[in-house]
N, CA, C and O of each residue as an XYZ file, in Angstrom:
320
protein
N     -21.685    -71.718    -11.738
C     -21.156    -70.402    -11.508
C     -19.641    -70.412    -11.607
O     -19.057    -69.485    -12.168
N     -19.005    -71.418    -11.086
C     -17.551    -71.457    -11.100
C     -17.013    -71.610    -12.512
O     -16.018    -70.976    -12.862
N     -17.653    -72.443    -13.333
C     -17.195    -72.624    -14.709
C     -17.373    -71.342    -15.510
O     -16.509    -70.989    -16.312
N     -18.472    -70.649    -15.304
C     -18.690    -69.387    -16.007
C     -17.682    -68.342    -15.548
O     -17.163    -67.586    -16.370
N     -17.400    -68.286    -14.264
C     -16.398    -67.352    -13.747
C     -15.023    -67.679    -14.307
O     -14.270    -66.781    -14.683
N     -14.694    -68.973    -14.363
C     -13.414    -69.402    -14.920
C     -13.298    -68.983    -16.379
O     -12.279    -68.429    -16.792
N     -14.340    -69.245    -17.158
C     -14.296    -68.883    -18.580
C     -14.211    -67.374    -18.760
O     -13.491    -66.892    -19.634
N     -14.937    -66.629    -17.943
C     -14.900    -65.172    -18.056
C     -13.511    -64.633    -17.762
O     -13.045    -63.724    -18.449
N     -12.843    -65.174    -16.757
C     -11.504    -64.693    -16.430
C     -10.479    -65.164    -17.457
O      -9.563    -64.422    -17.814
N     -10.637    -66.391    -17.925
C      -9.661    -66.957    -18.864
C      -9.771    -66.317    -20.241
O      -8.761    -66.102    -20.910
N     -10.996    -66.012    -20.665
C     -11.198    -65.440    -21.994
C     -11.357    -63.929    -21.973
O     -11.266    -63.278    -23.014
N     -11.592    -63.373    -20.803
C     -11.858    -61.940    -20.695
C     -10.614    -61.125    -20.417
O      -9.741    -61.002    -21.276
N     -10.528    -60.561    -19.210
C      -9.463    -59.607    -18.922
C      -8.060    -60.200    -18.923
O      -7.093    -59.476    -19.160
N      -7.927    -61.483    -18.669
C      -6.594    -62.073    -18.606
C      -6.173    -62.740    -19.912
O      -5.103    -63.345    -19.976
N      -6.982    -62.641    -20.936
C      -6.631    -63.316    -22.190
C      -5.506    -62.604    -22.939
O      -4.785    -63.239    -23.709
N      -5.346    -61.316    -22.731
C      -4.316    -60.569    -23.456
C      -2.928    -60.812    -22.875
O      -1.929    -60.661    -23.578
N      -2.856    -61.179    -21.631
C      -1.565    -61.371    -20.974
C      -1.296    -62.863    -20.881
O      -1.900    -63.559    -20.064
N      -0.392    -63.353    -21.716
C      -0.144    -64.784    -21.811
C       0.421    -65.406    -20.555
O       0.019    -66.504    -20.172
N       1.367    -64.709    -19.893
C       1.991    -65.321    -18.721
C       1.063    -65.366    -17.515
O       1.307    -66.138    -16.588
N       0.019    -64.567    -17.501
C      -0.932    -64.608    -16.397
C      -1.963    -65.720    -16.546
O      -2.698    -66.014    -15.603
N      -2.021    -66.337    -17.717
C      -2.994    -67.414    -17.916
C      -2.750    -68.588    -16.980
O      -3.685    -69.312    -16.638
N      -1.518    -68.782    -16.568
C      -1.222    -69.875    -15.645
C      -1.784    -69.599    -14.253
O      -1.982    -70.530    -13.472
N      -2.040    -68.346    -13.939
C      -2.580    -68.004    -12.631
C      -4.098    -68.097    -12.569
O      -4.673    -68.065    -11.482
N      -4.751    -68.212    -13.716
C      -6.214    -68.212    -13.723
C      -6.799    -69.428    -13.008
O      -7.637    -69.239    -12.126
N      -6.412    -70.666    -13.330
C      -7.036    -71.805    -12.634
C      -6.874    -71.779    -11.117
O      -7.858    -72.001    -10.411
N      -5.663    -71.514    -10.572
C      -5.586    -71.482     -9.107
C      -6.336    -70.307     -8.491
O      -6.882    -70.429     -7.395
N      -6.370    -69.171     -9.183
C      -7.090    -68.035     -8.617
C      -8.600    -68.262     -8.643
O      -9.294    -67.850     -7.713
N      -9.119    -68.901     -9.675
C     -10.545    -69.230     -9.722
C     -10.883    -70.253     -8.642
O     -11.916    -70.143     -7.982
N     -10.019    -71.242     -8.462
C     -10.246    -72.239     -7.414
C     -10.224    -71.582     -6.030
O     -11.045    -71.908     -5.173
N      -9.296    -70.669     -5.816
C      -9.215    -69.978     -4.521
C     -10.442    -69.100     -4.295
O     -10.968    -69.048     -3.183
N     -10.904    -68.410     -5.337
C     -12.092    -67.565     -5.194
C     -13.331    -68.409     -4.900
O     -14.145    -68.039     -4.055
N     -13.477    -69.536     -5.588
C     -14.618    -70.418     -5.345
C     -14.557    -71.005     -3.938
O     -15.576    -71.076     -3.251
N     -13.373    -71.425     -3.508
C     -13.229    -71.977     -2.169
C     -13.562    -70.934     -1.110
O     -14.240    -71.238     -0.129
N     -13.089    -69.706     -1.304
C     -13.383    -68.639     -0.344
C     -14.885    -68.353     -0.290
O     -15.444    -68.167      0.791
N     -15.529    -68.319     -1.440
C     -16.969    -68.066     -1.470
C     -17.740    -69.151     -0.726
O     -18.583    -68.853      0.119
N     -17.446    -70.411     -1.046
C     -18.208    -71.500     -0.440
C     -17.878    -71.674      1.034
O     -18.744    -72.102      1.797
N     -16.667    -71.362      1.463
C     -16.362    -71.372      2.890
C     -17.115    -70.253      3.606
O     -17.552    -70.426      4.744
N     -17.266    -69.119      2.950
C     -18.055    -68.032      3.527
C     -19.512    -68.411      3.675
O     -20.126    -68.126      4.703
N     -20.071    -69.047      2.668
C     -21.468    -69.506      2.748
C     -21.614    -70.561      3.841
O     -22.588    -70.546      4.593
N     -20.653    -71.473      3.931
C     -20.710    -72.507      4.960
C     -20.625    -71.897      6.358
O     -21.293    -72.362      7.281
N     -19.810    -70.861      6.513
C     -19.715    -70.227      7.828
C     -21.014    -69.505      8.185
O     -21.388    -69.445      9.356
N     -21.700    -68.958      7.185
C     -23.002    -68.341      7.455
C     -24.037    -69.394      7.861
O     -24.824    -69.176      8.782
N     -24.029    -70.523      7.175
C     -24.984    -71.584      7.502
C     -24.686    -72.239      8.849
O     -25.530    -72.962      9.379
N     -23.513    -72.000      9.404
C     -23.188    -72.544     10.720
C     -23.974    -71.840     11.826
O     -24.097    -72.370     12.930
N     -24.499    -70.665     11.542
C     -25.299    -69.925     12.517
C     -26.763    -70.361     12.396
O     -27.359    -70.221     11.328
N     -27.342    -70.881     13.468
C     -28.722    -71.388     13.393
C     -29.750    -70.341     12.968
O     -30.689    -70.664     12.241
N     -29.588    -69.104     13.406
C     -30.572    -68.072     13.042
C     -30.554    -67.812     11.534
O     -31.606    -67.668     10.912
N     -29.368    -67.754     10.958
C     -29.262    -67.541      9.516
C     -29.832    -68.723      8.749
O     -30.549    -68.551      7.763
N     -29.507    -69.929      9.213
C     -29.996    -71.134      8.537
C     -31.520    -71.197      8.575
O     -32.145    -71.529      7.568
N     -32.127    -70.885      9.719
C     -33.588    -70.903      9.819
C     -34.221    -69.848      8.925
O     -35.259    -70.097      8.314
N     -33.606    -68.670      8.843
C     -34.146    -67.612      7.984
C     -34.090    -68.008      6.511
O     -35.034    -67.766      5.759
N     -32.989    -68.611      6.111
C     -32.852    -69.028      4.710
C     -33.823    -70.157      4.384
O     -34.431    -70.159      3.314
N     -33.972    -71.109      5.289
C     -34.911    -72.206      5.037
C     -36.343    -71.711      4.982
O     -37.131    -72.183      4.162
N     -36.690    -70.768      5.844
C     -38.049    -70.210      5.815
C     -38.288    -69.432      4.533
O     -39.384    -69.484      3.974
N     -37.279    -68.713      4.061
C     -37.420    -67.937      2.823
C     -37.497    -68.870      1.612
O     -38.189    -68.576      0.638
N     -36.785    -69.992      1.682
C     -36.695    -70.885      0.529
C     -37.847    -71.883      0.460
O     -38.057    -72.493     -0.588
N     -38.602    -72.067      1.547
C     -39.699    -73.040      1.585
C     -40.729    -72.800      0.486
O     -41.100    -73.765     -0.183
N     -41.226    -71.556      0.249
C     -42.189    -71.352     -0.838
C     -41.598    -71.635     -2.220
O     -42.309    -72.068     -3.127
N     -40.312    -71.392     -2.374
C     -39.662    -71.669     -3.659
C     -39.636    -73.172     -3.910
O     -39.913    -73.625     -5.020
N     -39.301    -73.947     -2.875
C     -39.295    -75.407     -3.030
C     -40.691    -75.940     -3.302
O     -40.860    -76.857     -4.106
N     -41.686    -75.377     -2.644
C     -43.073    -75.797     -2.863
C     -43.503    -75.493     -4.296
O     -44.133    -76.332     -4.940
N     -43.177    -74.321     -4.798
C     -43.529    -73.965     -6.173
C     -42.820    -74.873     -7.175
O     -43.411    -75.266     -8.180
N     -41.567    -75.204     -6.908
C     -40.844    -76.113     -7.809
C     -41.471    -77.502     -7.786
O     -41.572    -78.147     -8.830
N     -41.893    -77.972     -6.614
C     -42.530    -79.286     -6.526
C     -43.858    -79.300     -7.271
O     -44.172    -80.267     -7.965
N     -44.637    -78.234     -7.130
C     -45.913    -78.142     -7.841
C     -45.675    -78.126     -9.352
O     -46.394    -78.787    -10.101
N     -44.671    -77.377     -9.796
C     -44.366    -77.327    -11.230
C     -43.966    -78.704    -11.752
O     -44.374    -79.092    -12.847
N     -43.172    -79.446    -10.978
C     -42.769    -80.789    -11.408
C     -43.958    -81.739    -11.474
O     -44.061    -82.548    -12.396
N     -44.849    -81.643    -10.504
C     -46.045    -82.496    -10.528
C     -46.914    -82.160    -11.726
O     -47.405    -83.063    -12.403
N     -47.111    -80.875    -12.001
C     -47.913    -80.477    -13.158
C     -47.288    -80.934    -14.466
O     -48.003    -81.355    -15.376
N     -45.970    -80.859    -14.578
C     -45.306    -81.345    -15.795
C     -45.478    -82.855    -15.936
O     -45.731    -83.356    -17.032
N     -45.339    -83.577    -14.823
C     -45.498    -85.033    -14.880
C     -46.917    -85.416    -15.272
O     -47.118    -86.346    -16.052
N     -47.899    -84.706    -14.736
C     -49.292    -84.988    -15.076
C     -49.559    -84.661    -16.537
O     -50.264    -85.406    -17.218
N     -49.001    -83.552    -17.027
C     -49.246    -83.186    -18.424
C     -48.588    -84.165    -19.390
O     -49.074    -84.350    -20.506
N     -47.500    -84.786    -18.982
C     -46.859    -85.793    -19.833
C     -47.577    -87.132    -19.726
O     -47.734    -87.837    -20.723
N     -48.017    -87.486    -18.513
C     -48.626    -88.794    -18.309
C     -50.065    -88.874    -18.789
O     -50.536    -89.963    -19.117
N     -50.779    -87.754    -18.839
C     -52.189    -87.767    -19.219
C     -52.399    -88.308    -20.633
O     -53.253    -89.178    -20.808
N     -51.676    -87.847    -21.645
C     -51.888    -88.431    -22.989
C     -51.483    -89.906    -23.077
O     -52.068    -90.673    -23.842
N     -50.488    -90.288    -22.296
C     -50.041    -91.676    -22.345
C     -51.082    -92.604    -21.714
O     -51.333    -93.694    -22.227
N     -51.671    -92.184    -20.628
C     -52.635    -93.027    -19.914
C     -54.048    -92.937    -20.490
O     -54.889    -93.783    -20.185
N     -54.317    -91.947    -21.300
C     -55.669    -91.771    -21.832
C     -55.942    -92.647    -23.029
O     -57.040    -92.608    -23.585
């Protein structure tokens, strides 16, 4: 996400103004730092962390099942 945001700002709205290009890397770094500090502060609250983990549990289970199915589909022809 940060690399895409950096490229969008560097090639998008700030590409026409040459002297502002020097401000893009520090501003992208500051925006990313602010975002991740905000997420970290939310995860510091136990109720929020438990809600996110409960919501994400089925997603992790589905990803694990998909990985197992892919491994079985690759290994079946090799072992047969």
